[in-house]
Structures are given as C-alpha cells and as structure tokens.
Short mmCIF file of C-alpha atoms in Angstrom, two decimals:
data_model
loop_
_atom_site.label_atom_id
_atom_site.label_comp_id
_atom_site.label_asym_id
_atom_site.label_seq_id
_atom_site.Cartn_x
_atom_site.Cartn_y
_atom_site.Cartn_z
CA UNK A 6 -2.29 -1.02 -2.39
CA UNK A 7 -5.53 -1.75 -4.23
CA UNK A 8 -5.92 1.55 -5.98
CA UNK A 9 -2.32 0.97 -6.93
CA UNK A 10 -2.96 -2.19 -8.59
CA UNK A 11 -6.26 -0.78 -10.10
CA UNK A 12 -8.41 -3.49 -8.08
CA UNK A 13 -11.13 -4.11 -9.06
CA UNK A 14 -11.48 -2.44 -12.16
CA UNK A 15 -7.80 -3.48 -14.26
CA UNK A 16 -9.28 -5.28 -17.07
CA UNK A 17 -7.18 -8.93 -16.87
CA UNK A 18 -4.99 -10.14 -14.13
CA UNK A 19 -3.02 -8.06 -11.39
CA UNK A 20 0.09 -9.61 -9.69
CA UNK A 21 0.83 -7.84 -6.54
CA UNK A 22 3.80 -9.07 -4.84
CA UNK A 23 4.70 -7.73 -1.45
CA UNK A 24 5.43 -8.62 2.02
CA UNK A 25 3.80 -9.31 5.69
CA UNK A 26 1.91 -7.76 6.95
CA UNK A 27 0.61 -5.54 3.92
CA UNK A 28 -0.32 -8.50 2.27
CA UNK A 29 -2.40 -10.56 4.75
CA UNK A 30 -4.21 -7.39 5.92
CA UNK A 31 -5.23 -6.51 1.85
CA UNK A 32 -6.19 -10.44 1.13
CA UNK A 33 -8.46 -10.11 4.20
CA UNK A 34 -9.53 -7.38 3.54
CA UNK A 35 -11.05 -8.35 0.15
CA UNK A 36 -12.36 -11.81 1.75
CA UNK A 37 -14.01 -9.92 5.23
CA UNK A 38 -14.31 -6.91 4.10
CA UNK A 39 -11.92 -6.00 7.47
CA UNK A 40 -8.18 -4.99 7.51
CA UNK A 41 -6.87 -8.12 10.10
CA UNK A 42 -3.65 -9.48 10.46
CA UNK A 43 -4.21 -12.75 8.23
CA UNK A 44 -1.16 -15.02 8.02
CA UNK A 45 -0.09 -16.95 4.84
CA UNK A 46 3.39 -18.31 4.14
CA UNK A 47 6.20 -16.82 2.26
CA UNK A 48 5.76 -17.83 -1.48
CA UNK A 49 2.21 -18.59 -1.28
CA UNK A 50 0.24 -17.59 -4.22
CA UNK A 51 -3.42 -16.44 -3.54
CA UNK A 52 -5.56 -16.19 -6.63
CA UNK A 53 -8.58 -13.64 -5.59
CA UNK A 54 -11.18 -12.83 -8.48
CA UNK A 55 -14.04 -10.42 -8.06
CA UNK A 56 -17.99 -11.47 -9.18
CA UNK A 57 -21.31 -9.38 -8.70
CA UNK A 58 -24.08 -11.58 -7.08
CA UNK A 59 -27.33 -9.89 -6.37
CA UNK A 60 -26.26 -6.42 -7.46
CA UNK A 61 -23.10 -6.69 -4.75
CA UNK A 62 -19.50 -6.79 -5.31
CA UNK A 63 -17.51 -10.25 -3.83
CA UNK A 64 -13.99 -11.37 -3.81
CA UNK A 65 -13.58 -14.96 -4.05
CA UNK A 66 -10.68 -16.94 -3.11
CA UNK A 67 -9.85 -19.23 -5.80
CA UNK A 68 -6.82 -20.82 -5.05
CA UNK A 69 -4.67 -20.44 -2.74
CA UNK A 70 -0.68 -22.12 -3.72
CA UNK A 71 2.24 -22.35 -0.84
CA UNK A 72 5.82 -22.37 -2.41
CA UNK A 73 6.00 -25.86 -1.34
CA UNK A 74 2.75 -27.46 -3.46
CA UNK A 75 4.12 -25.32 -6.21
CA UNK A 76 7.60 -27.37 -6.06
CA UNK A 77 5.75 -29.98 -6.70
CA UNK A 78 8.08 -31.97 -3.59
#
C-alpha cells in the first residue's frame, strides 16, 4: 500500500482511502513501526506527515478526524 501511494517520497499530499483492516495495520505501521491490528472508525480521517529528527525518519500523527467531528453535529 505504501509503495503504491509513493510514501514517503510523493512530493505533496497522498490520500489513501481504503478499508479495515488494511488501513489500521498501514497507520500503525507508520506510528510503531509494527503491522498490528489498530482500530479507527469508518470515516475517520488520519493526517500522518513524515519529519527527519536526528538523521532518522518519523511519522507523526497530526490529526486524527472521525466522520462525526467532521459533521460538525
């Protein structure tokens, strides 16, 4: 999935939209650096960005958006 969507190396933003349990095991994958079963609702929005700190790669969660907050109700 991440060589698909060119992570990290696409220059600007990557959607990637998908379902269970592809998604949860990619998003913590980037965060752990292990493939687990991570759980996040349907229509949630995860923004992950990459940074180099100390000559190493890290993904950061920087938001994280269920369908519901999104709504706005």
């Amino acid at each position: 999935l991440l060589t698909a969507a060119g992570w990290p190396e696409a220059g600007g933003a990557v959607l990637v939209v998908g379902h269970q349990p592809t998604l949860g095991q990619t998003a913590s994958f980037l965060l752990t650096g292990k493939a687990a079963d991570l759980s996040f609702k349907k229509g949630a929005l995860w923004w992950i960005s990459t940074r180099e700190r100390g000559g190493v790669r890290q993904s950061v969660l920087k938001a994280s958006i269920t369908a519901e907050l999104a709504d706005g109700d």
